[in-house]
mmCIF file of C-alpha atoms in Angstrom:
data_model
loop_
_atom_site.group_PDB
_atom_site.id
_atom_site.type_symbol
_atom_site.label_atom_id
_atom_site.label_comp_id
_atom_site.label_asym_id
_atom_site.label_seq_id
_atom_site.Cartn_x
_atom_site.Cartn_y
_atom_site.Cartn_z
ATOM 1 C CA MET F 409 -5.571 12.048 34.150
ATOM 2 C CA ALA F 410 -8.431 14.062 35.639
ATOM 3 C CA LYS F 411 -6.327 17.223 35.312
ATOM 4 C CA TYR F 412 -5.478 16.428 31.672
ATOM 5 C CA ALA F 413 -9.170 15.945 30.842
ATOM 6 C CA GLY F 414 -10.221 19.020 32.822
ATOM 7 C CA VAL F 415 -12.664 17.108 35.052
ATOM 8 C CA SER F 416 -12.816 15.824 38.613
ATOM 9 C CA GLU F 417 -11.531 12.429 39.739
ATOM 10 C CA ALA F 418 -15.091 11.461 40.552
ATOM 11 C CA THR F 419 -16.109 12.165 36.943
ATOM 12 C CA VAL F 420 -13.239 10.019 35.677
ATOM 13 C CA SER F 421 -14.403 7.200 37.935
ATOM 14 C CA ARG F 422 -17.972 7.471 36.645
ATOM 15 C CA VAL F 423 -16.812 7.308 33.026
ATOM 16 C CA LEU F 424 -14.533 4.315 33.607
ATOM 17 C CA ASN F 425 -17.280 2.456 35.431
ATOM 18 C CA GLY F 426 -19.899 3.225 32.805
ATOM 19 C CA LYS F 427 -22.139 5.215 35.128
ATOM 20 C CA PRO F 428 -24.987 7.338 33.668
ATOM 21 C CA GLY F 429 -25.282 11.110 33.836
ATOM 22 C CA ILE F 430 -22.097 11.942 31.899
ATOM 23 C CA SER F 431 -22.284 14.046 28.729
ATOM 24 C CA ASP F 432 -20.790 12.718 25.491
ATOM 25 C CA THR F 433 -18.292 15.592 25.431
ATOM 26 C CA THR F 434 -17.006 14.842 28.931
ATOM 27 C CA ARG F 435 -16.914 11.120 28.275
ATOM 28 C CA THR F 436 -14.882 11.654 25.078
ATOM 29 C CA ALA F 437 -12.462 13.962 26.914
ATOM 30 C CA VAL F 438 -11.807 11.351 29.612
ATOM 31 C CA LEU F 439 -11.331 8.493 27.156
ATOM 32 C CA THR F 440 -9.020 10.615 25.003
ATOM 33 C CA ALA F 441 -6.922 11.477 28.073
ATOM 34 C CA LEU F 442 -6.760 7.791 28.880
ATOM 35 C CA ASP F 443 -5.414 6.991 25.415
ATOM 36 C CA VAL F 444 -2.986 9.906 25.184
ATOM 37 C CA LEU F 445 -1.452 9.174 28.598
ATOM 38 C CA GLY F 446 -1.017 5.502 27.740
ATOM 39 C CA TYR F 447 -3.447 3.914 30.217
ATOM 40 C CA GLU F 448 -5.297 0.713 29.390
ATOM 41 C CA ARG F 449 -9.009 1.137 28.842
ATOM 42 C CA PRO F 450 -11.340 -0.978 30.930
ATOM 43 C CA ALA F 451 -12.270 -4.138 29.003
ATOM 44 C CA LYS F 452 -15.831 -2.979 28.334
ATOM 45 C CA LEU F 453 -14.575 0.234 26.719
ATOM 46 C CA ARG F 454 -11.847 -1.208 24.508
ATOM 47 C CA GLY F 455 -14.133 -1.897 21.579
ATOM 48 C CA GLU F 456 -15.006 1.755 21.131
ATOM 49 C CA ARG F 457 -13.301 3.753 18.401
ATOM 50 C CA VAL F 458 -10.608 6.056 19.708
ATOM 51 C CA ARG F 459 -10.808 9.632 18.458
ATOM 52 C CA LEU F 460 -7.057 9.993 18.049
ATOM 53 C CA VAL F 461 -5.277 10.705 14.754
ATOM 54 C CA GLY F 462 -1.532 10.373 14.311
ATOM 55 C CA LEU F 463 0.253 13.242 12.547
ATOM 56 C CA VAL F 464 3.716 12.077 11.490
ATOM 57 C CA LEU F 465 6.282 14.718 10.493
ATOM 58 C CA PRO F 466 9.962 14.388 9.566
ATOM 59 C CA GLU F 467 11.104 17.384 11.619
ATOM 60 C CA LEU F 468 10.071 20.672 13.194
ATOM 61 C CA GLN F 469 13.113 22.788 12.268
ATOM 62 C CA ASN F 470 11.763 23.472 8.784
ATOM 63 C CA PRO F 471 8.957 25.985 9.457
ATOM 64 C CA ILE F 472 6.677 24.465 6.803
ATOM 65 C CA PHE F 473 6.030 21.386 8.939
ATOM 66 C CA PRO F 474 4.827 23.171 12.120
ATOM 67 C CA ALA F 475 2.647 25.349 9.877
ATOM 68 C CA PHE F 476 1.097 22.289 8.289
ATOM 69 C CA ALA F 477 0.634 20.657 11.702
ATOM 70 C CA GLU F 478 -1.260 23.717 12.915
ATOM 71 C CA VAL F 479 -3.679 23.536 9.974
ATOM 72 C CA VAL F 480 -4.283 19.814 10.386
ATOM 73 C CA ALA F 481 -4.668 20.001 14.175
ATOM 74 C CA GLY F 482 -7.273 22.739 13.865
ATOM 75 C CA ALA F 483 -9.229 20.869 11.199
ATOM 76 C CA LEU F 484 -9.157 17.635 13.217
ATOM 77 C CA ALA F 485 -10.318 19.377 16.387
ATOM 78 C CA LYS F 486 -13.355 20.798 14.577
ATOM 79 C CA ARG F 487 -14.327 17.231 13.672
ATOM 80 C CA GLY F 488 -13.895 15.902 17.193
ATOM 81 C CA PHE F 489 -10.475 14.271 16.775
ATOM 82 C CA THR F 490 -7.327 14.786 18.826
ATOM 83 C CA PRO F 491 -4.018 14.882 16.897
ATOM 84 C CA VAL F 492 -1.025 12.968 18.225
ATOM 85 C CA LEU F 493 2.125 14.654 16.914
ATOM 86 C CA CYS F 494 4.996 12.313 16.028
ATOM 87 C CA THR F 495 8.287 13.848 14.890
ATOM 88 C CA ARG F 496 11.122 11.673 13.635
ATOM 89 C CA THR F 497 14.606 12.274 14.995
ATOM 90 C CA ALA F 498 17.944 11.100 13.659
ATOM 91 C CA ASP F 499 18.867 9.130 16.776
ATOM 92 C CA GLY F 500 15.414 8.630 18.248
ATOM 93 C CA VAL F 501 12.065 7.171 17.253
ATOM 94 C CA SER F 502 11.779 6.176 13.598
ATOM 95 C CA GLU F 503 8.700 6.536 11.434
ATOM 96 C CA ALA F 504 8.120 2.768 11.567
ATOM 97 C CA ASP F 505 8.379 2.854 15.379
ATOM 98 C CA TYR F 506 5.826 5.659 15.535
ATOM 99 C CA VAL F 507 3.451 3.600 13.416
ATOM 100 C CA GLU F 508 3.716 0.757 15.952
ATOM 101 C CA ILE F 509 3.082 3.158 18.830
ATOM 102 C CA LEU F 510 0.054 4.646 17.095
ATOM 103 C CA LEU F 511 -1.349 1.204 16.342
ATOM 104 C CA ASP F 512 -0.950 0.282 20.006
ATOM 105 C CA GLN F 513 -2.948 3.407 20.884
ATOM 106 C CA HIS F 514 -5.741 2.311 18.521
ATOM 107 C CA VAL F 515 -5.728 5.558 16.569
ATOM 108 C CA SER F 516 -8.502 6.192 14.079
ATOM 109 C CA GLY F 517 -6.023 7.018 11.309
ATOM 110 C CA ILE F 518 -2.698 8.627 10.394
ATOM 111 C CA ILE F 519 -1.712 11.634 8.276
ATOM 112 C CA PHE F 520 1.868 11.565 7.006
ATOM 113 C CA CYS F 521 3.592 14.754 5.873
ATOM 114 C CA GLY F 522 7.110 14.521 4.468
ATOM 115 C CA GLY F 523 7.563 10.867 5.280
ATOM 116 C CA LEU F 524 9.691 8.046 3.945
ATOM 117 C CA TYR F 525 7.125 7.542 1.181
ATOM 118 C CA HIS F 526 8.993 10.367 -0.606
ATOM 119 C CA GLN F 527 12.143 8.249 -0.806
ATOM 120 C CA GLY F 528 12.356 5.402 -3.273
ATOM 121 C CA ALA F 529 15.287 3.739 -1.492
ATOM 122 C CA ALA F 530 13.696 3.810 1.979
ATOM 123 C CA ASP F 531 11.967 0.937 3.773
ATOM 124 C CA HIS F 532 8.207 1.095 3.153
ATOM 125 C CA GLU F 533 7.139 -2.020 5.022
ATOM 126 C CA HIS F 534 5.225 -0.056 7.680
ATOM 127 C CA TYR F 535 3.066 1.555 4.988
ATOM 128 C CA HIS F 536 2.221 -1.869 3.573
ATOM 129 C CA ARG F 537 1.270 -3.037 7.075
ATOM 130 C CA LEU F 538 -1.107 -0.115 7.495
ATOM 131 C CA HIS F 539 -2.680 -0.815 4.135
ATOM 132 C CA GLU F 540 -3.124 -4.499 4.931
ATOM 133 C CA ARG F 541 -4.781 -3.664 8.241
ATOM 134 C CA GLY F 542 -7.122 -1.208 6.559
ATOM 135 C CA LEU F 543 -6.197 1.705 8.825
ATOM 136 C CA PRO F 544 -7.205 5.051 7.254
ATOM 137 C CA ALA F 545 -4.182 7.101 6.172
ATOM 138 C CA VAL F 546 -3.352 10.048 3.914
ATOM 139 C CA LEU F 547 0.004 10.980 2.384
ATOM 140 C CA VAL F 548 0.882 14.629 1.806
ATOM 141 C CA ASN F 549 2.980 15.485 -1.270
ATOM 142 C CA ALA F 550 4.545 13.270 -3.922
ATOM 143 C CA ALA F 551 4.999 9.618 -2.998
ATOM 144 C CA ILE F 552 6.424 6.570 -4.655
ATOM 145 C CA ASP F 553 3.836 4.564 -6.549
ATOM 146 C CA ASP F 554 1.763 1.609 -5.360
ATOM 147 C CA LEU F 555 1.375 2.408 -1.661
ATOM 148 C CA GLY F 556 -2.397 2.474 -2.062
ATOM 149 C CA PHE F 557 -3.247 5.513 0.086
ATOM 150 C CA PRO F 558 -5.029 8.751 -0.873
ATOM 151 C CA ARG F 559 -2.557 11.541 -1.627
ATOM 152 C CA VAL F 560 -2.742 15.308 -1.356
ATOM 153 C CA SER F 561 0.096 17.009 -3.233
ATOM 154 C CA VAL F 562 1.312 20.342 -4.490
ATOM 155 C CA ASP F 563 1.965 20.415 -8.244
ATOM 156 C CA ASP F 564 5.782 20.315 -8.228
ATOM 157 C CA GLY F 565 5.971 20.645 -12.002
ATOM 158 C CA HIS F 566 3.908 23.806 -12.053
ATOM 159 C CA ALA F 567 6.047 25.226 -9.234
ATOM 160 C CA VAL F 568 9.144 24.875 -11.423
ATOM 161 C CA ASP F 569 7.278 26.335 -14.405
ATOM 162 C CA GLN F 570 6.400 29.442 -12.398
ATOM 163 C CA ALA F 571 9.911 29.908 -11.035
ATOM 164 C CA PHE F 572 11.570 29.283 -14.410
ATOM 165 C CA ASN F 573 9.298 31.667 -16.315
ATOM 166 C CA HIS F 574 9.851 34.337 -13.667
ATOM 167 C CA LEU F 575 13.640 34.086 -13.993
ATOM 168 C CA THR F 576 13.613 34.072 -17.804
ATOM 169 C CA SER F 577 11.336 37.121 -17.789
ATOM 170 C CA LEU F 578 14.109 38.877 -15.851
ATOM 171 C CA GLY F 579 16.644 38.008 -18.550
ATOM 172 C CA HIS F 580 18.326 34.991 -16.965
ATOM 173 C CA GLU F 581 19.529 32.433 -19.505
ATOM 174 C CA ARG F 582 21.687 30.221 -17.298
ATOM 175 C CA ILE F 583 19.367 28.777 -14.659
ATOM 176 C CA GLY F 584 20.270 26.053 -12.172
ATOM 177 C CA LEU F 585 18.157 23.657 -10.129
ATOM 178 C CA LEU F 586 18.947 22.749 -6.516
ATOM 179 C CA LEU F 587 17.173 19.568 -5.381
ATOM 180 C CA GLY F 588 17.000 17.005 -2.612
ATOM 181 C CA PRO F 589 18.419 13.448 -2.826
ATOM 182 C CA SER F 590 18.154 11.398 -6.015
ATOM 183 C CA ASP F 591 15.391 9.121 -4.665
ATOM 184 C CA HIS F 592 13.247 12.044 -3.423
ATOM 185 C CA ALA F 593 9.952 11.928 -5.365
ATOM 186 C CA PRO F 594 9.021 15.654 -5.161
ATOM 187 C CA SER F 595 12.522 16.633 -6.313
ATOM 188 C CA ASN F 596 12.320 14.241 -9.224
ATOM 189 C CA ARG F 597 9.023 15.741 -10.319
ATOM 190 C CA LYS F 598 10.647 19.163 -10.279
ATOM 191 C CA LEU F 599 13.551 17.819 -12.333
ATOM 192 C CA THR F 600 11.179 16.420 -14.976
ATOM 193 C CA ALA F 601 9.513 19.827 -15.320
ATOM 194 C CA PHE F 602 12.885 21.565 -15.506
ATOM 195 C CA GLU F 603 14.166 19.258 -18.237
ATOM 196 C CA ALA F 604 11.116 20.099 -20.349
ATOM 197 C CA PHE F 605 12.727 23.512 -20.970
ATOM 198 C CA SER F 606 15.779 21.933 -22.614
ATOM 199 C CA ALA F 607 14.728 23.205 -26.054
ATOM 200 C CA THR F 608 15.188 26.819 -24.965
ATOM 201 C CA VAL F 609 17.974 26.752 -22.355
ATOM 202 C CA ARG F 610 20.526 24.287 -21.060
ATOM 203 C CA THR F 611 19.080 22.159 -18.276
ATOM 204 C CA ASP F 612 22.138 20.251 -17.096
ATOM 205 C CA ASP F 613 22.901 22.674 -14.257
ATOM 206 C CA VAL F 614 21.397 20.496 -11.521
ATOM 207 C CA GLU F 615 22.760 19.840 -8.052
ATOM 208 C CA ARG F 616 21.418 17.640 -5.267
ATOM 209 C CA GLY F 617 21.948 17.559 -1.534
ATOM 210 C CA ILE F 618 20.310 17.107 1.840
ATOM 211 C CA PHE F 619 17.530 19.496 2.831
ATOM 212 C CA SER F 620 19.542 21.882 4.987
ATOM 213 C CA MET F 621 21.174 25.285 4.667
ATOM 214 C CA GLU F 622 24.544 23.556 4.527
ATOM 215 C CA GLY F 623 23.339 21.327 1.704
ATOM 216 C CA GLY F 624 21.951 24.329 -0.141
ATOM 217 C CA ARG F 625 25.158 26.277 0.304
ATOM 218 C CA ALA F 626 27.336 23.461 -1.044
ATOM 219 C CA GLY F 627 25.157 22.844 -4.086
ATOM 220 C CA ALA F 628 24.760 26.533 -4.883
ATOM 221 C CA ILE F 629 28.519 27.126 -4.756
ATOM 222 C CA ARG F 630 28.940 24.528 -7.498
ATOM 223 C CA LEU F 631 26.121 26.043 -9.590
ATOM 224 C CA ILE F 632 27.443 29.596 -9.307
ATOM 225 C CA ARG F 633 30.950 28.505 -10.234
ATOM 226 C CA GLN F 634 29.459 26.844 -13.332
ATOM 227 C CA GLY F 635 28.114 30.234 -14.442
ATOM 228 C CA VAL F 636 24.506 30.060 -13.275
ATOM 229 C CA THR F 637 22.818 33.416 -12.547
ATOM 230 C CA GLY F 638 19.416 32.131 -11.393
ATOM 231 C CA ILE F 639 18.798 29.254 -8.963
ATOM 232 C CA ILE F 640 15.499 27.415 -8.400
ATOM 233 C CA CYS F 641 15.491 25.578 -5.064
ATOM 234 C CA ALA F 642 13.357 22.646 -3.896
ATOM 235 C CA SER F 643 12.813 24.263 -0.472
ATOM 236 C CA ASP F 644 13.163 27.597 1.293
ATOM 237 C CA VAL F 645 15.872 26.113 3.510
ATOM 238 C CA LEU F 646 17.942 25.231 0.436
ATOM 239 C CA ALA F 647 17.314 28.743 -0.911
ATOM 240 C CA LEU F 648 18.660 30.336 2.266
ATOM 241 C CA GLY F 649 21.763 28.187 1.856
ATOM 242 C CA ALA F 650 22.053 29.378 -1.752
ATOM 243 C CA ILE F 651 22.003 33.014 -0.619
ATOM 244 C CA ARG F 652 24.800 32.219 1.841
ATOM 245 C CA ALA F 653 26.753 30.634 -1.008
ATOM 246 C CA ALA F 654 26.412 33.730 -3.180
ATOM 247 C CA ARG F 655 27.725 35.949 -0.407
ATOM 248 C CA TRP F 656 30.597 33.568 0.325
ATOM 249 C CA LEU F 657 31.574 33.932 -3.345
ATOM 250 C CA ASP F 658 31.307 37.750 -3.069
ATOM 251 C CA ARG F 659 28.151 37.873 -5.196
ATOM 252 C CA GLU F 660 25.157 40.051 -4.432
ATOM 253 C CA VAL F 661 21.559 38.763 -4.302
ATOM 254 C CA PRO F 662 19.728 39.711 -6.477
ATOM 255 C CA ASP F 663 22.199 41.943 -8.367
ATOM 256 C CA ASP F 664 24.460 39.041 -9.391
ATOM 257 C CA ILE F 665 22.489 35.924 -8.447
ATOM 258 C CA SER F 666 18.708 35.461 -8.244
ATOM 259 C CA VAL F 667 17.307 32.794 -5.922
ATOM 260 C CA VAL F 668 13.810 31.260 -5.820
ATOM 261 C CA GLY F 669 12.702 29.047 -2.925
ATOM 262 C CA PHE F 670 9.822 26.648 -2.467
ATOM 263 C CA ASP F 671 7.279 26.398 0.405
ATOM 264 C CA ASP F 672 6.914 30.044 1.538
ATOM 265 C CA SER F 673 7.687 29.118 5.106
ATOM 266 C CA VAL F 674 6.974 31.579 7.885
ATOM 267 C CA PHE F 675 9.349 34.570 8.074
ATOM 268 C CA MET F 676 10.572 34.220 4.476
ATOM 269 C CA ASN F 677 9.440 37.823 3.986
ATOM 270 C CA CYS F 678 11.796 38.794 6.831
ATOM 271 C CA THR F 679 15.022 37.352 5.401
ATOM 272 C CA ASP F 680 17.736 39.504 3.838
ATOM 273 C CA PRO F 681 16.758 39.921 1.104
ATOM 274 C CA PRO F 682 13.123 38.815 1.434
ATOM 275 C CA LEU F 683 12.887 35.486 -0.366
ATOM 276 C CA THR F 684 11.080 35.059 -3.657
ATOM 277 C CA THR F 685 9.474 31.639 -3.381
ATOM 278 C CA VAL F 686 6.727 29.350 -4.632
ATOM 279 C CA ARG F 687 4.052 28.980 -1.967
ATOM 280 C CA GLN F 688 2.525 25.642 -1.060
ATOM 281 C CA PRO F 689 -1.223 26.071 -0.369
ATOM 282 C CA ILE F 690 -0.927 24.352 3.018
ATOM 283 C CA GLN F 691 -4.301 25.605 4.259
ATOM 284 C CA ALA F 692 -6.181 23.972 1.387
ATOM 285 C CA MET F 693 -3.967 20.884 1.393
ATOM 286 C CA GLY F 694 -4.268 20.370 5.140
ATOM 287 C CA GLN F 695 -8.040 20.710 5.045
ATOM 288 C CA ALA F 696 -8.234 18.246 2.154
ATOM 289 C CA ALA F 697 -6.019 15.722 3.961
ATOM 290 C CA VAL F 698 -8.268 15.827 7.033
ATOM 291 C CA THR F 699 -11.422 15.525 4.927
ATOM 292 C CA LEU F 700 -10.031 12.450 3.169
ATOM 293 C CA LEU F 701 -9.017 10.863 6.454
ATOM 294 C CA VAL F 702 -12.306 11.548 8.254
ATOM 295 C CA SER F 703 -14.229 10.165 5.280
ATOM 296 C CA GLN F 704 -12.256 6.926 5.518
ATOM 297 C CA VAL F 705 -12.855 6.728 9.261
ATOM 298 C CA ALA F 706 -16.581 7.073 8.599
ATOM 299 C CA GLY F 707 -16.433 4.141 6.200
ATOM 300 C CA THR F 708 -16.771 6.168 3.010
ATOM 301 C CA HIS F 709 -14.834 4.963 -0.009
ATOM 302 C CA VAL F 710 -12.090 7.427 -0.918
ATOM 303 C CA PRO F 711 -10.277 7.169 -4.274
ATOM 304 C CA THR F 712 -6.505 6.825 -4.117
ATOM 305 C CA GLU F 713 -5.884 9.088 -7.116
ATOM 306 C CA GLU F 714 -3.624 12.000 -6.232
ATOM 307 C CA MET F 715 -5.206 15.409 -5.588
ATOM 308 C CA LEU F 716 -2.952 18.118 -7.036
ATOM 309 C CA PHE F 717 -2.996 21.671 -5.671
ATOM 310 C CA GLU F 718 -1.648 24.651 -7.584
ATOM 311 C CA PRO F 719 1.209 26.589 -5.977
ATOM 312 C CA GLU F 720 1.633 30.378 -6.145
ATOM 313 C CA LEU F 721 4.732 32.373 -7.037
ATOM 314 C CA VAL F 722 5.441 35.042 -4.415
ATOM 315 C CA VAL F 723 7.882 37.636 -5.777
ATOM 316 C CA ARG F 724 10.067 39.391 -3.213
ATOM 317 C CA GLY F 725 13.603 40.734 -3.110
ATOM 318 C CA SER F 726 15.830 37.736 -3.882
ATOM 319 C CA THR F 727 15.201 37.884 -7.643
ATOM 320 C CA GLY F 728 16.010 40.702 -10.044
ATOM 321 C CA ALA F 729 16.851 41.566 -13.631
ATOM 322 C CA LEU F 730 20.036 40.051 -15.025
ATOM 323 C CA ARG F 731 22.797 42.633 -15.020
ATOM 324 C CA THR F 732 24.693 42.912 -18.297
ATOM 325 C CA ALA F 733 28.342 43.911 -18.542
ATOM 326 C CA ALA F 734 27.212 47.450 -19.421
ATOM 327 C CA THR F 735 24.960 47.795 -16.394
ATOM 328 C CA LYS F 736 27.667 46.345 -14.132
ATOM 329 C CA ALA F 737 30.159 48.910 -15.451
ATOM 330 C CA ALA F 738 27.691 51.707 -14.898
#
C-alpha cells in the first residue's frame, strides 16, 4: 500500500493511527490507496467521505469509451477525486455487480456511460437502489425515463438531421438507417428523427443489429440489396461494418455507396476510406458529467432535466455524390 500511495510505510502508519504532522494531500493519497486496494479503514476513519468515483463503461473495444474515460478521469483528478474504472464483460462482472462493489468501497458517486439505462428491456433495479440510497450519479447519453438521475446527452435527432441533409445534398434519394437493438434509447431517438423526413423520401429502409462490425455488415447487406445508396449508422463500428458489406457486394465506397458513422472515434480519419461521421462532443459532455456529479457530492441540488449537446458533422472520404447511370457509363 505504501508503494501504491508513493509514501513510506512509516507515513502510512502515522495516517492510520491519526498522528499529526501529515499533510492533507499525503493523508488523502494513503486513504485512497486503502480504498482502492480493498483494505478496511480503521474504525475512526470510516466515517470520512471517500474520494473515489466509479466510472462504469460497457466495453473498451469501441474507441469512444476509452476516450470518454480519459476526459472524465482527467476532470475528476483536477477536483481531487480518483476514478475507479469498471468495464462490463459478457461472462464476467455485470453492471449490477459493479454497483455493489462500488457501494462496498463507499464511493462518492458513479458516472455511467453506455449502461443498461439505454435498454428498455434490461433490469434497472440497481439504478433504483442507487436513487433510493441518495448516492450521486450521472448518466451519459439517452436513457429510459423515470430513473431520476441527471443526464448528459448528445442530441441524437440533430445527428441524424446533419447526416441526412449531407447525403441528400449529394443527390442521394434512397437513404437507409442502421441502428442498435429495438429497446436501445439512443437508436430510437435517431429513428424518430429519421422518420420525420418521410414527407420527402421513403423512411422504411431501417435495419437493426448488435453494435459490432459483424452486426453492421449484416444490416448493411440487407439495406444495399434493397437499393439504398446512402447509409446513416448509429455508431462508427456499425459504419465500418457497412463499408465491409459494400465491398463484399462489389460496391465501391463512396462511388456506389456512401456511409456516415456516429461518434468520431479515434482513428476514423485513418480508415479506408476515411470515415464521414457525426462527432460526439465528448470533451464538453465529460466535463459536464463531472461537474454535475461533484455538485451532488458537495450537497448542491442538481436538476434531473437532460442536458443536450450538439454534435458536429465531420465530412471525410466515405461519402460522395450519387453517381447516375450516365456518370457510371463514363
